[in-house]
Amino acid sequence: MVDFILTENIFNNENIPWNGNRFLIGNGYFGIRGTLEEYTKEQMCAVNMAGIYDRAGSAWRETVNAPNPLHTYVKVNGKKYALPENKPVFHEQQLDFENGLHSRKTVWQTENGTITVKCERFASMSRRHLIAMKYTFSADFECDAEMITGIDGDVWDINGPHFVKFNSGSEDGVNYVEGITGEKHISVTARDSVKLDFDAECSGDVCEKAVYRRIVFKAEPHKEYCIEKIAEITTSEDDFEPIGDIRDITYQELKAEHTAAWEKIWDISKITIDGDDDAMYALNYSIYHLNCIAPREMKGKSIAARGLSGQVYKGAVFWDTEMFMIDYYIHTEPEIAKTLLQYRIDTIDGARAKAKEYGLNGAYYAWESQEGGYEGCSDYNITDVFTKRPMRTYFRDKQYHVSAAIVYGLMKYIKGTGDYGILNEGAMEMVIECAEFYRSLLVKKADEPYYEIRDVVGPDEYHERVNNNSYTNRMAKFVFDTALELIEKYPSDEYDSLKSMFKDSSENIFIRKPNDGGIIEQFDGYFKLEDASVDEVRSRLIDPKEYWGGAYGVAADTQVIKQADIAAMLSMFSNDYTADIMKKNFDYYEPRTEHGSSLTACMYSLLACMTGNPDAAYPLFMKSAAEDLRPGGKQWLGLIYIGGTHPAAAGGAWIVAVKGFAGISEQNGRLVCRPCLPKKWKGMSFKLMYRNKIYDIAIQDNNVSIT
Ligand code: IFM
């Protein structure tokens, strides 16, 4: 029996940012960082809103954090007790990720005895606008106690402040703080309603950016005093209404609905591993996070690279979604996968505009996509640690592979669900225009027979502006082939004339073969670069936060790469290569990889499974599954903060477990299971949705049952 509970039972100031990520709760509409109730923007408190963006001045656009309706603290005999200022004698923070419940218990020693604060809260999975909190105070001596609870509009921002105007007040027992953003005048409002189970004197304070309730009472020894708060967040961008009036709902009712919703999620999502509790815990923790950020029943939204853990990476949607996260949703709740793809279909105008901007055709999707497909990535995306000046990077201009990732995600969806109908809802156009985009990238030297793609940044961002990145070329070919396959399946006058062009592109694009040693060169000239080890390259850093890539980065002239590149290609197109080639490339590239991206371990792990080596895959799988459970991880890119949760690693862990270790694939419209479990694992079982049917898969000692 593995308990899905995450516990920290010491208080450590330094863990505040990390705890904000790993204790996160969310419901797809917002994410609430795992900070404590008394915290403010100094401790990176955030109720991060999905898909609501704003620009403050000339800073980067990013998602908006709502006014925080959880802000609460206590005073005893006139003195405030709060973390991190007052050292506790006992402290425990917990996340029950089976039920989506965050809780804490803190005990302080006062001059007269001890006081205890307990709090449980959740982001409602059944009514997406709501947050519920139950806050309890007790003391072991008689005292004059005060609970101060309110809505704090002075929120944490990376590139803010985003609210330029506030309306705060109180009406019929409901307090509110509305913030209005500067760029598009979007209104984000938090309201709260509070119930007490004891007699107290209640008063209120309305300030410009905050509203507070002051609950004053005489506390008897050893008696618990409890307040229940139901809060609601709404925005002027919502396309669905809150359900119910917050004054009429009780904490218990909402909690019952919420835990029932989680039970339903786990019914299809839970993965049981026999023989390895740590792996089962980490994998299901990853699945928990994928559910906290899923835009369930929300139109026009996708998932940001750091989920709903804050404004890191501008709250933007990257290729991470279609490459690493979508598989989980396709096989558990395909409607969510469809919503993610719908976001790309709906934002094709942004992709068209971007292609045009670079003199290209078709649809070139944003590297960091915000609402409407707006490109959030700037030309200067990193700050140099030495000069403090912005550095020119080419992520925005040259990561051509993003459009192909979207087509790849779409085809995984179509194959996994059988929903070809999506092609009539804009997806066909999207595929064709992505193919037109890649066609417009092709160049041919006078005396060479093949097409090249030059001046590229592949997945390995440390080597910029290279020619014929093997991954990008192979992905472009995949897009041409997909466009051809679909035009042939659904002939139309509109697209018929494009067939010969896509056929020519697919047949003649340069696809690099393995060299005599079986290794596929990552890009033209890669083998000529210095073959230094990762440790050697690391030792050349002058500052630990220094950027490794770009023109002058320590890795740029070496074979050290940031993340899986050839490995990604091999695991995606495994039918094109023998197990021997895959193994040789794993052995070559993995030690040369800095693992500077959380997207990497899962790709290598999957590749190792494909070469029949689950024990080499296992530590990489654990790295991916436990990405948000482990302290550390890369927090800085140059001087830019990149901490937060890592949903791509979470999705990647799911892919490795299901497609790697359980060996699930689809062949000719049927599910096939060829397990390759790590030594420790005696078995695993899980459910999987495939083409509208739910399958129960059980593997025990390599015997498989699918029902
Ligand atoms: O999409 C990734 C990219 O591949 C590496 N840097 C971080 C991005 C967001 O996760």
XYZ file of C-alpha atoms and ligand atoms in Angstrom:
717
model
C 0.000 0.000 0.000
C 1.607 3.259 -1.097
C 0.209 6.425 0.516
C -0.032 9.331 -1.874
C 1.047 11.827 0.773
C 3.961 14.225 0.531
C 5.179 15.471 3.900
C 7.746 17.963 5.093
C 8.041 18.008 8.849
C 10.696 20.545 9.536
C 10.582 24.216 8.733
C 13.388 25.328 6.476
C 13.331 28.850 5.128
C 15.400 27.859 2.132
C 12.797 25.375 0.946
C 10.070 28.006 0.515
C 10.424 28.392 -3.303
C 10.773 24.629 -3.830
C 7.811 23.844 -1.559
C 5.769 26.363 -3.530
C 6.185 24.012 -6.492
C 6.026 20.553 -5.000
C 3.044 21.243 -2.715
C 1.071 22.876 -5.517
C -2.671 22.343 -5.822
C -4.669 23.269 -8.887
C -7.669 22.559 -11.057
C -6.619 23.668 -14.533
C -8.253 27.080 -14.147
C -5.673 28.174 -11.602
C -2.729 26.752 -9.695
C -2.107 27.650 -6.056
C 1.508 27.481 -5.014
C 2.295 25.419 -1.947
C 3.009 28.430 0.210
C 1.611 28.948 3.704
C -1.420 31.078 4.520
C 0.518 33.893 6.211
C 2.914 34.282 3.305
C 2.937 37.236 0.937
C 4.650 38.030 -2.340
C 8.013 37.869 -0.551
C 7.562 34.096 -0.268
C 6.346 33.775 -3.875
C 2.660 33.194 -3.073
C 0.613 32.847 -6.223
C -2.777 31.889 -7.536
C -1.579 31.571 -11.102
C -4.286 31.985 -13.747
C -4.275 29.721 -16.811
C -3.965 31.567 -20.097
C -4.493 35.130 -18.788
C -1.556 37.232 -19.964
C -0.444 40.804 -19.489
C 2.504 43.041 -20.192
C 3.735 45.561 -17.623
C 5.649 48.402 -19.284
C 8.205 46.981 -21.681
C 8.839 43.810 -19.655
C 8.039 40.329 -20.964
C 4.396 39.367 -21.186
C 3.482 36.682 -18.682
C 0.517 35.058 -16.979
C -1.275 36.962 -14.257
C -1.522 35.985 -10.589
C -4.935 36.627 -9.023
C -5.440 38.504 -5.743
C -4.715 35.894 -3.075
C -7.838 35.016 -1.076
C -6.004 32.681 1.322
C -3.998 35.263 3.206
C -4.523 34.498 6.911
C -2.554 34.781 10.146
C -3.080 34.863 13.912
C -2.327 37.212 16.769
C -2.187 36.139 20.399
C -2.358 38.750 23.149
C -1.588 41.335 20.459
C 1.467 39.574 18.999
C 1.534 38.144 15.454
C 2.725 34.542 14.997
C 3.715 33.651 11.481
C 6.335 31.892 9.409
C 9.019 32.510 8.416
C 9.540 35.195 11.115
C 8.653 33.147 14.204
C 10.476 29.842 14.600
C 7.999 27.039 15.324
C 8.438 24.186 17.802
C 6.598 21.885 15.420
C 5.796 22.258 11.755
C 4.360 19.923 9.172
C 3.260 20.634 5.617
C 1.450 17.959 3.630
C 0.028 17.318 0.229
C -2.474 14.498 0.002
C -2.171 14.064 -3.733
C -4.739 11.322 -3.871
C -7.373 13.889 -2.878
C -5.798 17.170 -3.967
C -5.631 18.501 -0.375
C -2.949 20.789 1.012
C -2.542 20.998 4.769
C -0.225 22.343 7.439
C 0.114 22.266 11.198
C 2.380 24.659 13.045
C 2.977 25.006 16.770
C 4.648 28.038 18.345
C 5.863 28.471 21.867
C 4.626 31.744 23.388
C 5.408 33.318 26.750
C 2.291 31.650 28.217
C 2.145 28.303 26.486
C 1.823 26.837 23.008
C -0.492 27.833 20.194
C -1.375 25.673 17.197
C -2.525 26.621 13.731
C -3.915 24.004 11.355
C -5.144 24.608 7.868
C -6.511 22.451 5.067
C -7.321 23.828 1.622
C -8.066 22.724 -1.905
C -8.607 24.028 -5.425
C -12.018 22.650 -6.221
C -12.012 20.011 -8.953
C -15.797 20.090 -9.150
C -16.358 23.860 -9.348
C -13.367 25.325 -11.045
C -13.760 28.915 -9.801
C -13.619 27.904 -6.150
C -11.023 27.509 -3.429
C -11.887 26.231 0.027
C -9.948 26.624 3.251
C -10.514 25.448 6.815
C -8.291 27.281 9.303
C -8.156 26.233 12.959
C -6.587 27.908 15.962
C -6.036 26.502 19.449
C -3.932 27.353 22.495
C -3.112 25.452 25.672
C -3.784 28.551 27.781
C -6.461 31.203 27.886
C -5.681 34.124 25.604
C -6.981 37.026 23.558
C -6.844 35.676 20.028
C -7.320 37.253 16.622
C -7.559 35.644 13.214
C -6.917 38.022 10.372
C -8.031 36.672 7.040
C -8.403 38.468 3.774
C -7.669 38.914 0.122
C -4.230 40.228 -0.730
C -4.014 42.018 -4.080
C -0.357 42.893 -3.702
C 0.775 39.750 -5.508
C 4.098 38.236 -6.542
C 5.110 39.005 -10.121
C 8.246 38.259 -12.095
C 7.666 40.938 -14.702
C 4.879 42.942 -13.064
C 3.095 44.637 -11.493
C 0.190 43.693 -13.730
C -2.663 45.248 -11.804
C -2.778 48.970 -12.434
C -6.139 49.536 -10.767
C -7.957 47.888 -7.887
C -11.549 47.841 -6.653
C -11.899 46.455 -3.181
C -14.893 46.219 -0.930
C -17.485 44.225 0.884
C -21.094 43.492 -0.012
C -23.656 41.271 1.711
C -21.046 39.243 3.540
C -18.796 38.819 0.533
C -15.479 40.635 0.390
C -13.754 41.251 -2.909
C -10.592 42.571 -4.505
C -10.622 43.167 -8.225
C -7.376 43.845 -10.058
C -7.400 45.358 -13.540
C -4.431 44.610 -15.778
C -2.554 47.363 -17.542
C -2.258 46.005 -21.056
C -5.665 44.657 -21.944
C -7.699 45.842 -18.949
C -8.570 42.307 -17.942
C -10.395 42.094 -14.639
C -9.345 39.373 -12.177
C -11.460 39.249 -9.032
C -11.181 37.248 -5.831
C -14.191 37.093 -3.499
C -14.503 35.360 -0.174
C -17.121 34.343 2.331
C -16.245 33.133 5.838
C -18.153 31.020 8.373
C -17.237 30.688 12.070
C -18.206 27.977 14.531
C -17.691 30.164 17.615
C -18.632 33.566 19.029
C -16.330 36.394 18.057
C -16.262 40.080 17.364
C -15.865 40.556 13.631
C -14.809 43.712 11.861
C -13.286 44.517 8.511
C -10.664 46.678 6.835
C -10.909 47.697 3.222
C -7.622 48.967 1.793
C -6.672 49.864 -1.765
C -5.282 46.437 -2.708
C -6.671 44.263 0.053
C -9.682 43.510 2.218
C -9.399 41.901 5.631
C -11.678 40.416 8.252
C -10.576 40.676 11.846
C -12.040 37.940 14.047
C -11.400 38.671 17.720
C -12.234 36.192 20.482
C -11.291 34.944 23.904
C -9.737 31.522 23.417
C -10.249 28.925 26.100
C -7.449 26.425 26.667
C -7.426 23.332 24.426
C -10.476 24.397 22.419
C -10.320 24.522 18.609
C -11.615 27.646 16.860
C -12.306 27.075 13.239
C -13.123 29.329 10.306
C -14.174 28.055 6.900
C -13.567 30.165 3.864
C -14.975 29.656 0.409
C -13.317 31.881 -2.164
C -14.072 32.419 -5.803
C -11.855 33.685 -8.600
C -13.337 35.039 -11.807
C -11.920 36.960 -14.749
C -13.453 39.044 -17.499
C -12.078 36.446 -19.954
C -14.080 33.521 -18.561
C -16.279 31.637 -20.956
C -17.987 29.677 -18.199
C -19.854 30.757 -15.100
C -19.160 29.925 -11.469
C -21.600 27.385 -10.036
C -23.488 28.464 -6.917
C -23.246 31.344 -4.475
C -20.178 31.110 -2.198
C -22.284 32.047 0.830
C -24.480 28.959 0.395
C -21.784 26.301 0.029
C -20.230 24.571 3.009
C -16.631 23.413 3.202
C -17.709 19.805 3.799
C -20.058 19.722 0.802
C -17.444 21.166 -1.481
C -14.792 18.817 -0.117
C -17.023 15.803 -0.761
C -17.591 16.889 -4.380
C -13.905 17.639 -4.830
C -12.628 14.304 -3.510
C -15.228 12.474 -5.606
C -13.873 14.269 -8.689
C -10.341 13.169 -7.796
C -11.520 9.611 -7.238
C -12.888 9.591 -10.776
C -9.580 10.904 -12.113
C -7.601 8.229 -10.281
C -9.907 5.498 -11.463
C -8.520 5.861 -14.990
C -5.116 7.295 -14.096
C -3.563 5.323 -11.277
C -0.600 3.117 -12.119
C 0.209 0.319 -9.686
C 3.732 -1.026 -9.599
C 4.406 -4.270 -7.798
C 7.856 -4.372 -6.176
C 8.839 -0.698 -6.272
C 6.935 1.673 -3.987
C 9.275 4.596 -4.702
C 8.625 4.379 -8.429
C 4.879 4.014 -7.894
C 4.853 7.048 -5.600
C 6.880 9.279 -7.945
C 4.968 8.244 -11.053
C 1.563 8.877 -9.493
C 2.818 12.167 -8.073
C 3.665 13.128 -11.675
C 0.172 12.092 -12.739
C -1.262 14.245 -9.945
C 0.520 17.289 -11.373
C -0.689 16.553 -14.895
C -4.224 16.673 -13.514
C -3.774 19.898 -11.537
C -2.972 21.742 -14.762
C -5.284 20.032 -17.256
C -7.656 22.485 -18.955
C -10.604 20.201 -18.253
C -13.849 21.514 -19.740
C -12.114 24.778 -20.637
C -12.037 25.950 -24.204
C -9.129 27.629 -25.938
C -6.473 26.803 -23.335
C -3.334 24.759 -23.332
C -0.660 24.033 -20.709
C 2.356 26.171 -19.974
C 5.855 24.698 -19.695
C 5.854 25.229 -15.928
C 2.203 24.343 -15.582
C 0.394 26.643 -13.156
C 3.295 27.014 -10.750
C 3.942 30.651 -11.627
C 5.010 33.038 -14.328
C 8.245 31.256 -15.177
C 8.897 30.985 -18.925
C 6.214 33.687 -19.271
C 3.439 31.171 -18.624
C 3.884 30.208 -22.267
C 3.054 26.993 -24.096
C 6.053 25.225 -25.638
C 6.488 22.049 -27.723
C 6.546 20.322 -24.301
C 2.755 19.978 -24.445
C 2.472 18.012 -27.689
C 5.692 16.056 -27.281
C 5.611 15.071 -23.630
C 2.257 15.757 -21.976
C -0.428 14.995 -24.526
C 0.097 11.196 -24.492
C -1.169 10.925 -20.935
C -4.357 12.831 -21.735
C -4.952 10.951 -25.017
C -5.085 7.709 -23.067
C -6.975 8.859 -19.973
C -9.214 11.817 -20.916
C -8.991 12.403 -24.657
C -11.243 15.488 -24.426
C -8.357 17.262 -22.693
C -5.955 16.239 -25.459
C -8.428 17.642 -27.951
C -8.619 20.939 -26.066
C -4.818 21.198 -26.262
C -4.899 20.652 -30.014
C -7.831 23.006 -30.396
C -5.645 25.702 -28.845
C -3.140 25.214 -31.691
C -5.888 25.182 -34.313
C -7.395 28.356 -32.863
C -4.038 30.121 -32.794
C -2.992 29.354 -36.355
C -3.259 33.035 -37.268
C -0.393 33.750 -34.899
C 1.625 30.994 -36.611
C 0.818 32.382 -40.048
C 1.886 35.847 -38.970
C 5.155 34.495 -37.575
C 5.960 32.616 -40.800
C 5.298 35.789 -42.765
C 7.495 37.840 -40.468
C 10.440 35.573 -41.388
C 9.595 35.521 -45.103
C 8.323 31.934 -44.876
C 5.059 30.281 -45.875
C 2.415 28.427 -43.942
C 2.282 28.100 -40.161
C 5.350 28.659 -38.001
C 4.116 28.282 -34.429
C 5.415 30.433 -31.616
C 8.286 29.016 -29.610
C 6.669 30.456 -26.477
C 3.018 30.673 -27.317
C 0.624 32.895 -25.431
C -3.016 33.735 -26.151
C -3.892 33.939 -29.848
C -0.580 32.255 -30.695
C 1.219 35.454 -29.775
C 4.991 34.821 -29.661
C 6.197 35.462 -26.127
C 9.832 34.662 -26.865
C 12.003 37.694 -27.321
C 15.147 38.017 -29.441
C 17.075 38.530 -26.233
C 15.897 35.689 -24.054
C 18.742 35.327 -21.567
C 20.587 37.826 -19.402
C 24.353 37.552 -19.407
C 25.661 37.038 -15.873
C 28.791 39.111 -16.469
C 27.567 42.168 -18.348
C 23.949 41.942 -17.076
C 23.001 42.698 -20.664
C 20.362 40.742 -22.584
C 21.960 38.139 -24.860
C 20.818 37.567 -28.432
C 19.411 34.050 -28.640
C 17.816 32.297 -31.607
C 15.138 30.221 -29.900
C 12.389 32.385 -31.355
C 13.790 32.590 -34.866
C 15.225 29.145 -35.463
C 13.558 26.414 -33.408
C 11.700 25.345 -36.502
C 10.876 21.972 -34.983
C 7.972 23.409 -32.955
C 5.414 23.218 -35.802
C 6.328 19.575 -36.446
C 5.859 18.722 -32.759
C 2.274 19.961 -33.022
C 1.599 17.771 -36.071
C 3.250 14.866 -34.240
C 0.970 15.472 -31.227
C -2.071 15.639 -33.493
C -1.241 12.311 -35.131
C -0.700 10.651 -31.738
C -4.170 11.919 -30.821
C -5.798 10.704 -34.031
C -4.137 7.288 -33.810
C -4.956 6.904 -30.112
C -8.585 8.030 -30.343
C -9.585 7.325 -33.933
C -10.986 10.878 -34.001
C -10.305 11.751 -37.640
C -13.204 14.209 -37.277
C -10.773 16.737 -35.818
C -9.392 17.156 -39.326
C -12.679 18.829 -40.290
C -12.358 21.152 -37.322
C -9.254 22.941 -38.562
C -6.591 20.274 -38.004
C -6.277 19.409 -41.709
C -5.525 23.022 -42.530
C -3.004 23.067 -39.708
C -1.139 20.040 -41.081
C -1.094 21.430 -44.622
C 0.158 24.808 -43.488
C 2.858 23.262 -41.321
C 3.973 21.263 -44.375
C 4.001 24.458 -46.435
C 6.102 26.063 -43.758
C 8.738 23.289 -43.899
C 8.676 23.349 -47.702
C 9.547 27.038 -47.571
C 12.578 26.258 -45.401
C 14.144 23.866 -47.899
C 17.264 25.001 -49.755
C 19.327 23.176 -52.357
C 22.969 23.686 -53.260
C 23.579 23.842 -57.006
C 25.419 20.507 -57.200
C 23.663 18.537 -54.503
C 20.645 16.372 -55.190
C 18.941 16.883 -51.819
C 17.203 19.608 -49.859
C 18.701 20.983 -46.685
C 17.405 22.988 -43.753
C 20.099 25.454 -42.791
C 20.572 27.885 -39.945
C 18.616 26.015 -37.298
C 18.392 25.542 -33.545
C 17.478 21.922 -32.791
C 16.186 20.639 -29.431
C 19.773 20.975 -28.130
C 19.705 24.740 -27.668
C 23.403 25.041 -26.829
C 24.363 24.820 -30.521
C 22.700 27.644 -32.345
C 22.381 28.264 -36.085
C 23.588 24.870 -37.268
C 22.842 23.222 -40.608
C 20.857 20.023 -41.121
C 20.009 19.232 -37.542
C 19.099 15.561 -38.028
C 16.089 15.820 -35.714
C 14.607 18.860 -37.477
C 15.064 17.363 -40.936
C 13.434 14.083 -39.868
C 10.521 15.940 -38.279
C 10.048 18.005 -41.449
C 9.909 14.768 -43.437
C 7.323 13.448 -40.985
C 5.167 16.529 -41.615
C 5.437 16.132 -45.408
C 4.509 12.447 -45.098
C 1.582 13.209 -42.811
C 0.238 15.874 -45.158
C 0.522 13.419 -48.077
C -1.113 10.592 -46.131
C -4.046 12.795 -45.163
C -4.500 14.305 -48.620
C -4.578 10.797 -50.037
C -7.040 9.616 -47.421
C -9.302 12.650 -47.913
C -8.872 13.785 -51.530
C -9.985 17.351 -52.213
C -9.498 19.805 -55.067
C -8.113 22.279 -52.596
C -5.103 20.180 -51.604
C -4.607 17.850 -54.546
C -2.158 20.146 -56.290
C 0.098 20.148 -53.205
C 0.701 16.413 -53.374
C 3.598 16.450 -55.814
C 5.303 19.231 -53.867
C 5.090 17.392 -50.544
C 6.160 14.134 -52.191
C 9.207 15.826 -53.672
C 10.014 17.397 -50.292
C 9.696 14.122 -48.432
C 11.755 12.129 -50.920
C 14.532 14.635 -51.305
C 15.074 16.177 -47.897
C 18.468 15.226 -46.485
C 18.034 12.498 -43.861
C 21.333 11.670 -42.268
C 22.375 8.039 -42.029
C 24.503 6.543 -39.240
C 28.270 6.726 -39.855
C 30.484 3.623 -39.995
C 30.407 3.398 -36.207
C 26.594 3.530 -36.256
C 26.372 7.090 -34.865
C 24.114 9.703 -36.427
C 25.736 13.124 -36.435
C 23.545 15.702 -34.698
C 24.192 18.380 -37.333
C 26.743 19.251 -40.026
C 30.159 19.448 -38.424
C 29.162 18.225 -34.953
C 31.822 15.480 -34.957
C 34.529 18.092 -35.617
C 33.755 19.897 -32.362
C 35.957 19.351 -29.325
C 35.040 16.072 -27.638
C 35.275 17.304 -24.034
C 33.389 15.664 -21.166
C 30.458 17.359 -19.443
C 32.528 17.714 -16.269
C 35.403 19.288 -18.162
C 33.053 21.792 -19.790
C 31.414 22.516 -16.435
C 34.818 23.204 -14.904
C 35.308 26.009 -17.435
C 32.390 28.023 -16.037
C 33.411 31.218 -14.315
C 29.958 31.688 -12.759
C 27.626 28.766 -11.936
C 24.677 30.648 -13.466
C 26.523 31.312 -16.716
C 24.715 30.243 -19.898
C 26.402 27.247 -21.569
C 25.119 27.906 -25.092
C 25.013 30.743 -27.605
C 27.993 32.256 -29.334
C 30.391 32.294 -26.377
C 28.963 29.613 -24.102
C 31.300 26.944 -22.726
C 29.461 24.160 -24.590
C 29.113 25.900 -27.946
C 32.350 24.628 -29.522
C 32.212 21.216 -27.880
C 30.153 18.062 -28.355
C 28.438 18.617 -25.008
C 24.724 19.028 -25.609
C 21.986 20.415 -23.434
C 19.264 17.857 -24.005
C 18.090 14.835 -25.954
C 18.231 15.585 -29.663
C 19.281 12.511 -31.676
C 17.824 10.443 -28.820
C 14.454 12.153 -29.282
C 14.509 11.394 -32.988
C 15.381 7.737 -32.461
C 12.697 7.151 -29.873
C 10.077 8.821 -32.047
C 10.994 7.008 -35.233
C 12.105 3.729 -33.734
C 10.798 1.753 -36.718
C 13.452 3.385 -38.916
C 16.379 2.085 -36.858
C 17.725 -1.196 -35.536
C 18.127 -1.774 -31.804
C 21.888 -1.832 -32.373
C 21.894 1.678 -33.893
C 19.684 2.953 -31.100
C 21.964 1.492 -28.450
C 25.131 2.870 -30.066
C 23.608 6.338 -30.191
C 22.385 6.099 -26.603
C 25.919 5.151 -25.538
C 27.430 7.991 -27.551
C 25.101 10.872 -26.781
C 23.916 10.227 -23.223
C 27.338 10.841 -21.614
C 27.720 13.977 -23.736
C 24.417 15.387 -22.475
C 24.452 17.950 -19.704
C 20.824 17.075 -18.833
C 20.270 20.819 -18.601
C 16.626 20.330 -19.504
C 13.969 18.350 -17.656
C 12.820 17.050 -21.051
C 15.874 14.870 -21.447
C 15.908 11.963 -19.009
C 12.591 10.537 -20.225
C 13.742 10.534 -23.856
C 16.917 8.614 -23.064
C 14.946 6.325 -20.798
C 12.459 5.513 -23.552
C 15.303 4.882 -25.965
C 16.935 2.489 -23.507
C 13.631 0.579 -23.203
C 13.475 0.355 -26.970
C 16.879 -1.255 -27.040
C 15.703 -3.826 -24.484
C 17.670 -2.311 -21.625
C 15.167 -1.458 -18.851
C 17.827 -1.283 -16.175
C 19.647 1.501 -18.016
C 16.243 3.150 -18.495
C 15.269 2.924 -14.822
C 17.433 5.671 -13.201
C 16.526 8.038 -16.028
C 12.845 7.222 -15.543
C 13.164 7.943 -11.814
C 14.912 11.230 -12.589
C 11.989 12.257 -14.755
C 9.250 11.029 -12.395
C 10.848 12.642 -9.337
C 11.839 15.901 -11.064
C 9.638 17.961 -8.732
C 10.274 15.856 -5.638
C 14.021 16.320 -5.638
C 15.667 19.507 -4.360
C 17.892 21.363 -6.784
C 17.235 21.096 -10.495
C 18.195 23.901 -12.808
C 16.844 27.156 -11.385
C 18.653 29.687 -13.535
C 19.288 30.305 -17.218
C 21.789 33.109 -17.174
C 20.109 35.516 -14.775
C 16.580 34.368 -15.584
C 14.719 32.358 -12.923
C 13.389 29.115 -14.451
C 12.222 27.215 -11.329
C 8.709 25.793 -11.105
C 7.023 22.447 -11.722
C 8.044 20.315 -14.707
C 4.969 18.862 -16.375
C 6.939 17.692 -19.426
C 9.078 15.517 -17.159
C 5.868 14.263 -15.499
C 4.331 13.429 -18.879
C 7.633 11.926 -20.020
C 7.669 9.631 -16.978
C 4.166 8.436 -17.886
C 5.319 7.759 -21.466
C 8.284 5.714 -20.247
C 6.140 3.705 -17.810
C 3.415 2.914 -20.329
C 5.172 2.891 -23.700
C 8.610 1.921 -22.455
C 8.379 -0.475 -19.508
C 4.880 -1.801 -20.228
C 5.763 -1.717 -23.935
C 2.380 -0.482 -25.120
C 2.191 0.445 -28.778
C -0.456 0.379 -31.412
C -0.136 -1.702 -34.523
C -2.698 -1.663 -37.313
C -5.335 -0.165 -35.054
C -4.738 -2.610 -32.167
C -3.087 -2.238 -28.795
C 0.027 -4.320 -28.386
C 1.842 -4.886 -25.080
C 5.465 -6.094 -25.016
C 6.675 -5.464 -21.486
C 10.251 -4.846 -20.570
C 10.123 -4.215 -16.823
C 13.089 -3.176 -14.687
C 14.505 -5.988 -12.516
C 12.861 -4.682 -9.365
C 9.376 -4.576 -10.829
C 7.416 -7.794 -10.431
C 4.452 -6.337 -12.224
C 2.390 -3.288 -13.041
C -1.256 -2.596 -13.751
C -3.163 0.366 -15.095
C -6.067 1.420 -17.274
C -5.710 2.904 -20.691
C -8.199 4.526 -23.006
C -7.694 3.568 -26.600
C -10.140 4.414 -29.370
C -13.080 4.990 -27.020
C -12.542 1.807 -25.023
C -10.996 1.465 -21.605
C -8.553 -1.425 -21.279
C -7.308 -2.951 -18.042
C -3.689 -3.895 -18.432
C -1.987 -6.183 -15.952
C 1.582 -7.376 -16.267
C 2.871 -9.923 -13.787
C 6.277 -11.542 -14.191
C 6.157 -10.529 -17.839
C 2.797 -12.247 -18.436
C 0.298 -9.839 -19.900
C -3.438 -9.584 -19.619
C -5.437 -6.961 -21.516
C -9.180 -6.880 -20.904
O 10.813 23.528 -24.341
C 11.866 23.524 -23.443
C 13.156 23.555 -24.218
O 13.262 22.424 -25.046
C 14.326 23.608 -23.281
N 14.230 24.752 -22.393
C 12.987 24.766 -21.630
C 11.780 24.715 -22.517
C 10.496 24.689 -21.682
O 10.421 23.522 -20.920
